[in-house]
Structures are given as C-alpha cells and as structure tokens.
PDB file of C-alpha atoms in Angstrom:
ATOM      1  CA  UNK A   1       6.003  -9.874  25.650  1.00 70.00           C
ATOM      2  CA  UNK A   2       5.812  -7.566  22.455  1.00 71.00           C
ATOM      3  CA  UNK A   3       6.646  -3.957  23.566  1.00 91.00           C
ATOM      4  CA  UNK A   4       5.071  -1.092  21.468  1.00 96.00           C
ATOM      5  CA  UNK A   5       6.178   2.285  22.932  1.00 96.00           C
ATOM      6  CA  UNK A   6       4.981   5.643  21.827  1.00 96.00           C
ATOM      7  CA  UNK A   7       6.845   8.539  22.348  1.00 89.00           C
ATOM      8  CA  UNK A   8       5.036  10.718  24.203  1.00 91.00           C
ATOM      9  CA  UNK A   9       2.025   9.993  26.839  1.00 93.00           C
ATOM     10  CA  UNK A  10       0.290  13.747  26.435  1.00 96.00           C
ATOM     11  CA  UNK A  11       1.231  16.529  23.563  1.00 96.00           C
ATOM     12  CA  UNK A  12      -0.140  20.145  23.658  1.00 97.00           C
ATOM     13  CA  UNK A  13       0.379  21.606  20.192  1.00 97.00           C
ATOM     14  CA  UNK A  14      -0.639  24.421  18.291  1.00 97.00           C
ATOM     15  CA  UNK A  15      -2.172  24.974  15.144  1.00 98.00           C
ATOM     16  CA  UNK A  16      -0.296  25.560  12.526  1.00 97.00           C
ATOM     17  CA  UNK A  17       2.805  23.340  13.991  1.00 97.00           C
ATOM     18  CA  UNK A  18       4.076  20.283  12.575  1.00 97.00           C
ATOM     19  CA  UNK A  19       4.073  17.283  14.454  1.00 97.00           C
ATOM     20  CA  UNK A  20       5.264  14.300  14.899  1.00 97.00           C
ATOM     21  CA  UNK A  21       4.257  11.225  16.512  1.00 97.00           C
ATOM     22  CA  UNK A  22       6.596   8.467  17.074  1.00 97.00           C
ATOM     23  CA  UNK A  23       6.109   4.585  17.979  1.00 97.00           C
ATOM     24  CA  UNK A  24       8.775   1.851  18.200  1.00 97.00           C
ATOM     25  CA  UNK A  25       7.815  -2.260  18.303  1.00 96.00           C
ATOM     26  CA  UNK A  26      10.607  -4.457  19.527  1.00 94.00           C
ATOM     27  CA  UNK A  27       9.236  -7.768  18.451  1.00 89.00           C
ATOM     28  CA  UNK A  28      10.231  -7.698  14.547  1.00 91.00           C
ATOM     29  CA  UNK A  29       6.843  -7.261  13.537  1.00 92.00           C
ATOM     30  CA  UNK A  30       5.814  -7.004   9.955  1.00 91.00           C
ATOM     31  CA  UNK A  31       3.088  -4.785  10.021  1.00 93.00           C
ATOM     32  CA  UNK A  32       2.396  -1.407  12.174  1.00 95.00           C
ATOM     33  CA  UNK A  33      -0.684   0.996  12.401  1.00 96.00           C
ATOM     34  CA  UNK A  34      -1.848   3.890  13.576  1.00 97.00           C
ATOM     35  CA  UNK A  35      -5.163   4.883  14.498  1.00 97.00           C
ATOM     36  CA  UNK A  36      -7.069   7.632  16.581  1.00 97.00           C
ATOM     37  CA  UNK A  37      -9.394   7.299  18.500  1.00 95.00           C
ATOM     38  CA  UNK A  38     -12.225   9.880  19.529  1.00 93.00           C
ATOM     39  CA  UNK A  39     -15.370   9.705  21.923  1.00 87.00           C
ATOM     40  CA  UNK A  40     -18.087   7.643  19.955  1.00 83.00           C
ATOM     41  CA  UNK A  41     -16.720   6.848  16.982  1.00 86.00           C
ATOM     42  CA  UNK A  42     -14.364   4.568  17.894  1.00 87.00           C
ATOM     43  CA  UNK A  43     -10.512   3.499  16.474  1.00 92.00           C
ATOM     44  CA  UNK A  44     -10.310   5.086  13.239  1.00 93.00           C
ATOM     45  CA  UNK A  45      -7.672   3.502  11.135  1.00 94.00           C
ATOM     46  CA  UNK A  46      -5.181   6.965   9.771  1.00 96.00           C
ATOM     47  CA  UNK A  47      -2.350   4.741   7.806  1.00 96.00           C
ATOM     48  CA  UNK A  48      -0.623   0.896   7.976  1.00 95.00           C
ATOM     49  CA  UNK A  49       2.291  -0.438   6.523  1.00 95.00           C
ATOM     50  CA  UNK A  50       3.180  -4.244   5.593  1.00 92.00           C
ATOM     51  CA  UNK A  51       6.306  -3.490   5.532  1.00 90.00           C
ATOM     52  CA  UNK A  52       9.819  -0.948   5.739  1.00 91.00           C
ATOM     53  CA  UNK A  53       9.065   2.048   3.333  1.00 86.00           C
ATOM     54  CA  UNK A  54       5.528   0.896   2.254  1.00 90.00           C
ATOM     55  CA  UNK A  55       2.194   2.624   3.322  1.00 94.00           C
ATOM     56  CA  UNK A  56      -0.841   2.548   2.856  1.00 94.00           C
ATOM     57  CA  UNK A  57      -3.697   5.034   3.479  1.00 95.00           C
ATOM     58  CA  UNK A  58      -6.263   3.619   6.052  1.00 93.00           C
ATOM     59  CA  UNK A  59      -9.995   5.454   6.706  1.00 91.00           C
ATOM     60  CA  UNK A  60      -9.121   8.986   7.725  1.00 95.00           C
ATOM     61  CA  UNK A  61      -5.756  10.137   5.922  1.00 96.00           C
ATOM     62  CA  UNK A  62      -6.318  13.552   5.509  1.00 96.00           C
ATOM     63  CA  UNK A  63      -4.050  15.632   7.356  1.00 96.00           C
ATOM     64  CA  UNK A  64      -1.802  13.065   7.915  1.00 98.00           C
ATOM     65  CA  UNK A  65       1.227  11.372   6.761  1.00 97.00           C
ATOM     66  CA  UNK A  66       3.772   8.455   7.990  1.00 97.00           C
ATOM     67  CA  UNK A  67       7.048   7.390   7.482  1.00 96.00           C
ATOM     68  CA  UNK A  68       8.754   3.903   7.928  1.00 96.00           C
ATOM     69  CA  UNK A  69      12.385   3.620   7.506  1.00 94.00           C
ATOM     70  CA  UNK A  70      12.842   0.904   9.907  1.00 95.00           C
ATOM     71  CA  UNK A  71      11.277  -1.967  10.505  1.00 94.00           C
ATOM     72  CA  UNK A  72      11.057  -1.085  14.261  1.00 96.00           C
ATOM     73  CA  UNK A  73       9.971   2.079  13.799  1.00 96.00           C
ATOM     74  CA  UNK A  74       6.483   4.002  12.229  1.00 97.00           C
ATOM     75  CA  UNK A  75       6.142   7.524  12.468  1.00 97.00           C
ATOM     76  CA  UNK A  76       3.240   9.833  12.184  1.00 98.00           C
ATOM     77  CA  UNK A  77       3.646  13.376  11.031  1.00 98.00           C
ATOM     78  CA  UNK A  78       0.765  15.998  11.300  1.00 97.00           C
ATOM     79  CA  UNK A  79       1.608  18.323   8.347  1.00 94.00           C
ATOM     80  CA  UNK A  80      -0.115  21.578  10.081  1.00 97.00           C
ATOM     81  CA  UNK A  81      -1.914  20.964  13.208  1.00 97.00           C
ATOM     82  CA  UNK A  82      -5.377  21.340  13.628  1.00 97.00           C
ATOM     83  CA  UNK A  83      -8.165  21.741  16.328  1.00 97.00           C
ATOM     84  CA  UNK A  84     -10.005  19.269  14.606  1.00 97.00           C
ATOM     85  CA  UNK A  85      -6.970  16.938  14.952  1.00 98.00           C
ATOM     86  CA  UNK A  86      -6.940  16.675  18.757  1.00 98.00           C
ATOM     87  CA  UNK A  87      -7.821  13.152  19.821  1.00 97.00           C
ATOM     88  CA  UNK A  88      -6.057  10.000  21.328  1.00 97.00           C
ATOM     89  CA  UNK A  89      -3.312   8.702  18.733  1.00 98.00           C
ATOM     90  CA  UNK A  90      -2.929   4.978  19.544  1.00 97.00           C
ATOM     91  CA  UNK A  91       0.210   2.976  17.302  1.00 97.00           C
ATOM     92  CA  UNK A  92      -0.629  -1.031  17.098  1.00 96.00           C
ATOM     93  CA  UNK A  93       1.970  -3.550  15.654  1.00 95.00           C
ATOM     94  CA  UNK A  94       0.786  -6.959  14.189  1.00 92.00           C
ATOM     95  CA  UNK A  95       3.169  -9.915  13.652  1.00 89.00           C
ATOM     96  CA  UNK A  96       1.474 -10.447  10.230  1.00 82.00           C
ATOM     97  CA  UNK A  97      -2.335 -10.995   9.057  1.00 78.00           C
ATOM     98  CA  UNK A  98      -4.155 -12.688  11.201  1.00 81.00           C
ATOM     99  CA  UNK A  99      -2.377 -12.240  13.776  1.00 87.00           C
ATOM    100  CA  UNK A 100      -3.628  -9.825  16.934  1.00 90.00           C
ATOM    101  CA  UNK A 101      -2.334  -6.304  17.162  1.00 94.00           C
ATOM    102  CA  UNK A 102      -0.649  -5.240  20.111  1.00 95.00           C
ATOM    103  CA  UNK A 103      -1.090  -1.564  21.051  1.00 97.00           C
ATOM    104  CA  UNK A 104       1.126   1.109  22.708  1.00 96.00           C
ATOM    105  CA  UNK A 105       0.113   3.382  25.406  1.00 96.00           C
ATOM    106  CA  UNK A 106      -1.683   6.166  23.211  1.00 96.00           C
ATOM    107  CA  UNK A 107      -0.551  10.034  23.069  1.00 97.00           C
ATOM    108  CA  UNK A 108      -3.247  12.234  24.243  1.00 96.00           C
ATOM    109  CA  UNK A 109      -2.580  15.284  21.684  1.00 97.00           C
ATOM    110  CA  UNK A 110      -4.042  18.507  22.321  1.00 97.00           C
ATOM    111  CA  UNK A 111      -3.932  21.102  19.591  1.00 98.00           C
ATOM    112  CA  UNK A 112      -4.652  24.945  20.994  1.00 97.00           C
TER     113      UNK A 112
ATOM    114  CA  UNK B   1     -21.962  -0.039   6.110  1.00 46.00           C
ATOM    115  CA  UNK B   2     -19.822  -0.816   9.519  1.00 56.00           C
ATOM    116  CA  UNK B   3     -18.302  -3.952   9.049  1.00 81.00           C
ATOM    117  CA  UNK B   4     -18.466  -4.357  12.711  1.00 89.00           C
ATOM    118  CA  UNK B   5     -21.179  -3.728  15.008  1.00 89.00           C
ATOM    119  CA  UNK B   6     -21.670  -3.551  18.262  1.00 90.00           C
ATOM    120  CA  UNK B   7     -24.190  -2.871  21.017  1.00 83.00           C
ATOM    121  CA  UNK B   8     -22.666   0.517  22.567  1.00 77.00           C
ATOM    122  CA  UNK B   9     -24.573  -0.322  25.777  1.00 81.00           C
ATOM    123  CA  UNK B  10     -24.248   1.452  28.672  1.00 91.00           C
ATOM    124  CA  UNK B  11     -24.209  -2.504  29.931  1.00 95.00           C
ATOM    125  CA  UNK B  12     -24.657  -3.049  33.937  1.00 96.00           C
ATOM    126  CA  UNK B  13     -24.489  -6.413  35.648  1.00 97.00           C
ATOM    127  CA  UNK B  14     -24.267  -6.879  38.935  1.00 97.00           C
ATOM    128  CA  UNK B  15     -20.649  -8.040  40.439  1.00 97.00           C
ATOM    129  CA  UNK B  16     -20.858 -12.629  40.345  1.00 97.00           C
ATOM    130  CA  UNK B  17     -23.311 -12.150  37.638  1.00 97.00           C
ATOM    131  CA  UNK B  18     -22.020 -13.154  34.162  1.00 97.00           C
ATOM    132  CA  UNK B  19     -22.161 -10.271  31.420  1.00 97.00           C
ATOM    133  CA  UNK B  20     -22.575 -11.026  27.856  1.00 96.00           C
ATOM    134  CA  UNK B  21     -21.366  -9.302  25.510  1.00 96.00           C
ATOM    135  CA  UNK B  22     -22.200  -9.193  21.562  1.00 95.00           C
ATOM    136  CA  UNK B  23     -20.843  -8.160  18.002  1.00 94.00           C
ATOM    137  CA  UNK B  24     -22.304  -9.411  14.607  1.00 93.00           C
ATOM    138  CA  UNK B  25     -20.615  -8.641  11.412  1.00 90.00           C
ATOM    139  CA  UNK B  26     -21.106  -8.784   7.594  1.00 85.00           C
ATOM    140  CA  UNK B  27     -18.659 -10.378   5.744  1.00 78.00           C
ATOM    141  CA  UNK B  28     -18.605 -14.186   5.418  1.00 75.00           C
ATOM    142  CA  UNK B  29     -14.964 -14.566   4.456  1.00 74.00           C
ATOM    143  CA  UNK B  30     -12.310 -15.937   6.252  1.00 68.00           C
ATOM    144  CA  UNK B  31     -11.375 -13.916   9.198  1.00 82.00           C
ATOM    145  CA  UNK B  32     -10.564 -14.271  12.961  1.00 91.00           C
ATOM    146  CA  UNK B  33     -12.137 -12.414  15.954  1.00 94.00           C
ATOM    147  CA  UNK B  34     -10.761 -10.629  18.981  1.00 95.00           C
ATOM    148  CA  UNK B  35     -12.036  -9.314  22.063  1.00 97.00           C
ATOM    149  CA  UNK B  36     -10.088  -6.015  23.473  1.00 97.00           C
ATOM    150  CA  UNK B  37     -10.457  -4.459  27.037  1.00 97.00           C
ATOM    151  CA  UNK B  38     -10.135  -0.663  27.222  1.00 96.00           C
ATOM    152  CA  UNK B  39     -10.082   0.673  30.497  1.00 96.00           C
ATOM    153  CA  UNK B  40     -11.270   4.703  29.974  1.00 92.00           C
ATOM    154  CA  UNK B  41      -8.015   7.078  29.206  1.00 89.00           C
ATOM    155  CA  UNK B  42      -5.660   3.539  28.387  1.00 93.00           C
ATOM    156  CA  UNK B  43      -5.032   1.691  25.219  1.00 94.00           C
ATOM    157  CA  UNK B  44      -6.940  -1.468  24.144  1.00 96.00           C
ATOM    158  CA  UNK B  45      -5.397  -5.195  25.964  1.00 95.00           C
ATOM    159  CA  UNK B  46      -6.222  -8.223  24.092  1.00 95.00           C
ATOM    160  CA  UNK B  47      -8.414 -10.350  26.087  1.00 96.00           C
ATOM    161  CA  UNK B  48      -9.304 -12.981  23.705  1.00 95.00           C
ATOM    162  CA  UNK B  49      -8.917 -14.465  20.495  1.00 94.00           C
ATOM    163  CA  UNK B  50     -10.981 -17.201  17.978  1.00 95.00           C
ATOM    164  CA  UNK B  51     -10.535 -18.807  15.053  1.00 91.00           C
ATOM    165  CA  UNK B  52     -13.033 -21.273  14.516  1.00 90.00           C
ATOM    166  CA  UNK B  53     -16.924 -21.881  15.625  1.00 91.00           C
ATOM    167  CA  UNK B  54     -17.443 -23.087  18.990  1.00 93.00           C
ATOM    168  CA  UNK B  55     -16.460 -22.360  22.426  1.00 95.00           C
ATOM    169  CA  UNK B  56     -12.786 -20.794  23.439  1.00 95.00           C
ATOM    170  CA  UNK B  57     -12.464 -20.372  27.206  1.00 96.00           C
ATOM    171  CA  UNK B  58      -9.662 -18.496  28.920  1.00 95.00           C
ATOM    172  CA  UNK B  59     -10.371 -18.494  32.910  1.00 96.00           C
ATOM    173  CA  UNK B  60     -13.861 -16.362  33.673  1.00 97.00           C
ATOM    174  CA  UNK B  61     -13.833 -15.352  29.979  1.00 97.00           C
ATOM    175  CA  UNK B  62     -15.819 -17.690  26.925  1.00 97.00           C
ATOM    176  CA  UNK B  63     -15.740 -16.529  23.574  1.00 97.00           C
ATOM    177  CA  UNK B  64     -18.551 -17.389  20.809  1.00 96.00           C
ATOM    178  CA  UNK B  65     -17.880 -17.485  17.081  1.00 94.00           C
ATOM    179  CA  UNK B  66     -20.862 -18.752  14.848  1.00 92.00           C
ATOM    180  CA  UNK B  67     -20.069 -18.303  11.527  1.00 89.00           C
ATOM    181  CA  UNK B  68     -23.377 -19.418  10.283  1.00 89.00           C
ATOM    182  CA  UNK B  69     -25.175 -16.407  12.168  1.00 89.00           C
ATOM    183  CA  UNK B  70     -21.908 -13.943  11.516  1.00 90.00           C
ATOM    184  CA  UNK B  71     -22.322 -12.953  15.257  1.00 92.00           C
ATOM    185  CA  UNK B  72     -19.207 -12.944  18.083  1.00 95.00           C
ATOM    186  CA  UNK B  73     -19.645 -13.252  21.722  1.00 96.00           C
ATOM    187  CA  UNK B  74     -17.911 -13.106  24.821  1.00 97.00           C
ATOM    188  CA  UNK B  75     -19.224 -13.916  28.219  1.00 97.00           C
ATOM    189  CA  UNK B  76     -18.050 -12.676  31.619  1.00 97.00           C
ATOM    190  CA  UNK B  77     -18.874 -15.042  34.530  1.00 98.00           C
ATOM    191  CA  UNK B  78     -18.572 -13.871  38.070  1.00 98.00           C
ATOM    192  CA  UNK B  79     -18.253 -10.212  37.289  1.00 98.00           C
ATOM    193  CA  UNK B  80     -15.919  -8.043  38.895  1.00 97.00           C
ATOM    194  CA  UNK B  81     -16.215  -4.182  39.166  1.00 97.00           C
ATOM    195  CA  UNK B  82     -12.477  -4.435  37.770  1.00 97.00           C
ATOM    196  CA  UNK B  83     -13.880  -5.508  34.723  1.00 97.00           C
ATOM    197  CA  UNK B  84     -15.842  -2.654  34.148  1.00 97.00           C
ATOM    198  CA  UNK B  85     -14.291  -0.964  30.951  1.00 97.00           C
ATOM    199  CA  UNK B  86     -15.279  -1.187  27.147  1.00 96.00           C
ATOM    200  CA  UNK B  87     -15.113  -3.785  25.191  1.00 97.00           C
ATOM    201  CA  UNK B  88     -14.164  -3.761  21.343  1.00 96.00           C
ATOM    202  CA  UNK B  89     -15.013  -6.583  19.540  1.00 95.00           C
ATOM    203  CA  UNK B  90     -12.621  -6.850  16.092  1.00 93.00           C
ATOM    204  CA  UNK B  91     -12.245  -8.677  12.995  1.00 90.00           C
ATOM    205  CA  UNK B  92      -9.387  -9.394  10.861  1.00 88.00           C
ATOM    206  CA  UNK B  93      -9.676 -10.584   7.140  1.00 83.00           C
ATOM    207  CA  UNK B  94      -5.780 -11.108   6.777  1.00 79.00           C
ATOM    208  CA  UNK B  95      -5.666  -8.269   4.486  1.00 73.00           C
ATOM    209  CA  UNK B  96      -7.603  -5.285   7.311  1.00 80.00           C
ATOM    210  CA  UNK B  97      -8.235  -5.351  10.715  1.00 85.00           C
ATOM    211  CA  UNK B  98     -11.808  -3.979  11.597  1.00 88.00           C
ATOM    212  CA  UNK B  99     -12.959  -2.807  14.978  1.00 92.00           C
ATOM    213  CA  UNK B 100     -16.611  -2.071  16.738  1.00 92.00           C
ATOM    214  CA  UNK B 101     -16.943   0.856  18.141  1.00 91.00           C
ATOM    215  CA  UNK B 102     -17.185  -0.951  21.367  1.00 93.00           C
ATOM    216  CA  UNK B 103     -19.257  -1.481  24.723  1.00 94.00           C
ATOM    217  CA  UNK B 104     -19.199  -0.074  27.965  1.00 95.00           C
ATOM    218  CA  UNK B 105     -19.619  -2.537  30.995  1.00 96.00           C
ATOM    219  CA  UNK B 106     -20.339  -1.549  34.525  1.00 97.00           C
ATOM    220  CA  UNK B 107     -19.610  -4.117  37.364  1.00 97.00           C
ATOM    221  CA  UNK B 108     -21.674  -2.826  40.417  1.00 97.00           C
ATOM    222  CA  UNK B 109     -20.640  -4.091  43.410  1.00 95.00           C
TER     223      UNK B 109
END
C-alpha cells in the first residue's frame, strides 16, 4: 500500500514564525498536493506539483509556498504564521491524472 | 461556481437501512469520480472509484455515475453506525482534482 507520511500529527506555532510542513510518499508517485482543510468549506487545494522542482499554485496560495526537490518529498513552508492560517494541513500523492490520491494523516496546526 | 456539489446533510439512517448519498457536477468532460470516507479529526480513505456509467459495487458499497444527468452516487446498504463519517464526493479531469465539500452520515443504532 502507498504510504504518505506527514511530519508532524499536531503543531502549535506562533505568529510571526516560519513554518514548515513536511510530507514524504514512498510509492514513486508523480504528482503531490497539499491542501487544508477547515470546518465548512471543505479541502482547499494551497499548491501541486507534476513533478520534482515544478509547482503550481492551487485555490488559496497566499501565505504559502512549497518546495520539491525530490520526487519523494513536497514541502510546505508558511512564510510568517498567521491566526488566520490555523487549520488541518492534509498532503495527498497521486500516481498520475486520473488516478486517486492517497492522503497522509493531516497536521493539526495551531498558530497562537 | 463549485464544480462539485454536494448535499452537506446532516444525513441519518437508521443502522440495516441503506443510505444514499449524492453529488452532481458541471463539467461534461472526461473525468473520473471518487467517493472518500472522513471519519471527524482523520484524513480522507478512498472508498470507491468509477470510470464509466453504470453500476460499480464493492461489498455493501454501489457507486452511480450518469454522465447524461452529470450526477454521482453512492449507496450504503445495511448501515452500520461505523459508517457514520462524511463523505466527499470528487472529480478528477486528468489535469485537477475537485472535491465537494462533503456529507455527514449518522448510523443510529
């Protein structure tokens, strides 16, 4: 089975900081995502890439940026931390188009 | 416009009742259709997947794809309270993956 792991299962942060969010896919997928996801609006799509060193800005980039390096491996980075920014972070990995995404666990960030 | 929509519910069904679930969408284009299960506080599980109209069956669950009609189903037969979680219905058109914003099921026992 595919195996998306994110780094961290709860983050308190606070304003102001820089943060990053990491998730690693062990299944050599092309694509990875990440999203948040808040009460009532649903998954919000923050950034994909198609593949190692390419982005591209989903929905809601603002605030936000990624980095790719390895195929394995997509990173989010919070710039400066905001209230407005706490919400569940959930990384999904996708073999290619099509294709069904397979989610990690989510990272619960808090930002104080 | 959402490109997905869903009923948000709250949806109750009694537990051995089936529960039926809905999404209807608005572009006609070649895509494919998935069902997620997200228990509250977890990430989304893939339940089910189609392609092509018709019928796909996978144990208690059925998923519905009419094209035609641009509307997604999946039934639930012989509801359990462990299924009682949201549902997100999604779409992918190769090129983005869209999601609902989902709905909640309660299985009473």
């Amino acid at each position: 089975d595919v195996k998306v792991t994110q780094s961290s299962r709860y983050l308190v942060k606070r304003t102001g900081e820089k943060v990053f969010l990491e998730c690693v896919q062990d299944m050599d997928h092309e694509n990875m995502f990440w999203y948040r996801q808040d009460p009532g609006l649903g998954l919000r799509l923050i950034y994909f890439s198609y593949d190692v060193k390419m982005k591209e800005k989903g929905d809601i980039p603002e605030g936000y940026s990624v980095s790719r390096e390895k195929k394995e491996r997509f990173s989010l980075i919070l710039e400066s931390a905001s209230t407005n920014q706490t919400s569940m972070y959930l990384c999904a990995s996708q073999l290619q188009g099509w294709e069904k995404l397979f989610f990690g666990s989510g990272t619960q960030l808090s930002v104080l | 416009q959402k490109e997905v929509e869903q009923n948000s519910g709250p949806l109750s069904v009694p537990e051995g009742a089936i529960a039926s679930l809905n999404c209807t969408y608005s572009d006609r284009g070649s895509q494919s259709f998935f069902w997620y299960r997200q228990y509250s506080g977890k990430s989304p599980e893939l339940i089910m997947f189609i392609y092509s109209n018709g019928d796909k069956e996978d144990g208690r669950f059925t998923a519905q794809l009419n094209k035609a009609s641009q509307y997604v189903s999946l039934l639930i037969r012989d509801s359990q309270p462990s299924d009682s979680a949201t549902y997100l219905c999604a779409r992918s058109t190769g090129n983005q993956f869209y999601f609902g914003t989902g709905t909640s099921l309660t299985v009473i026992p």
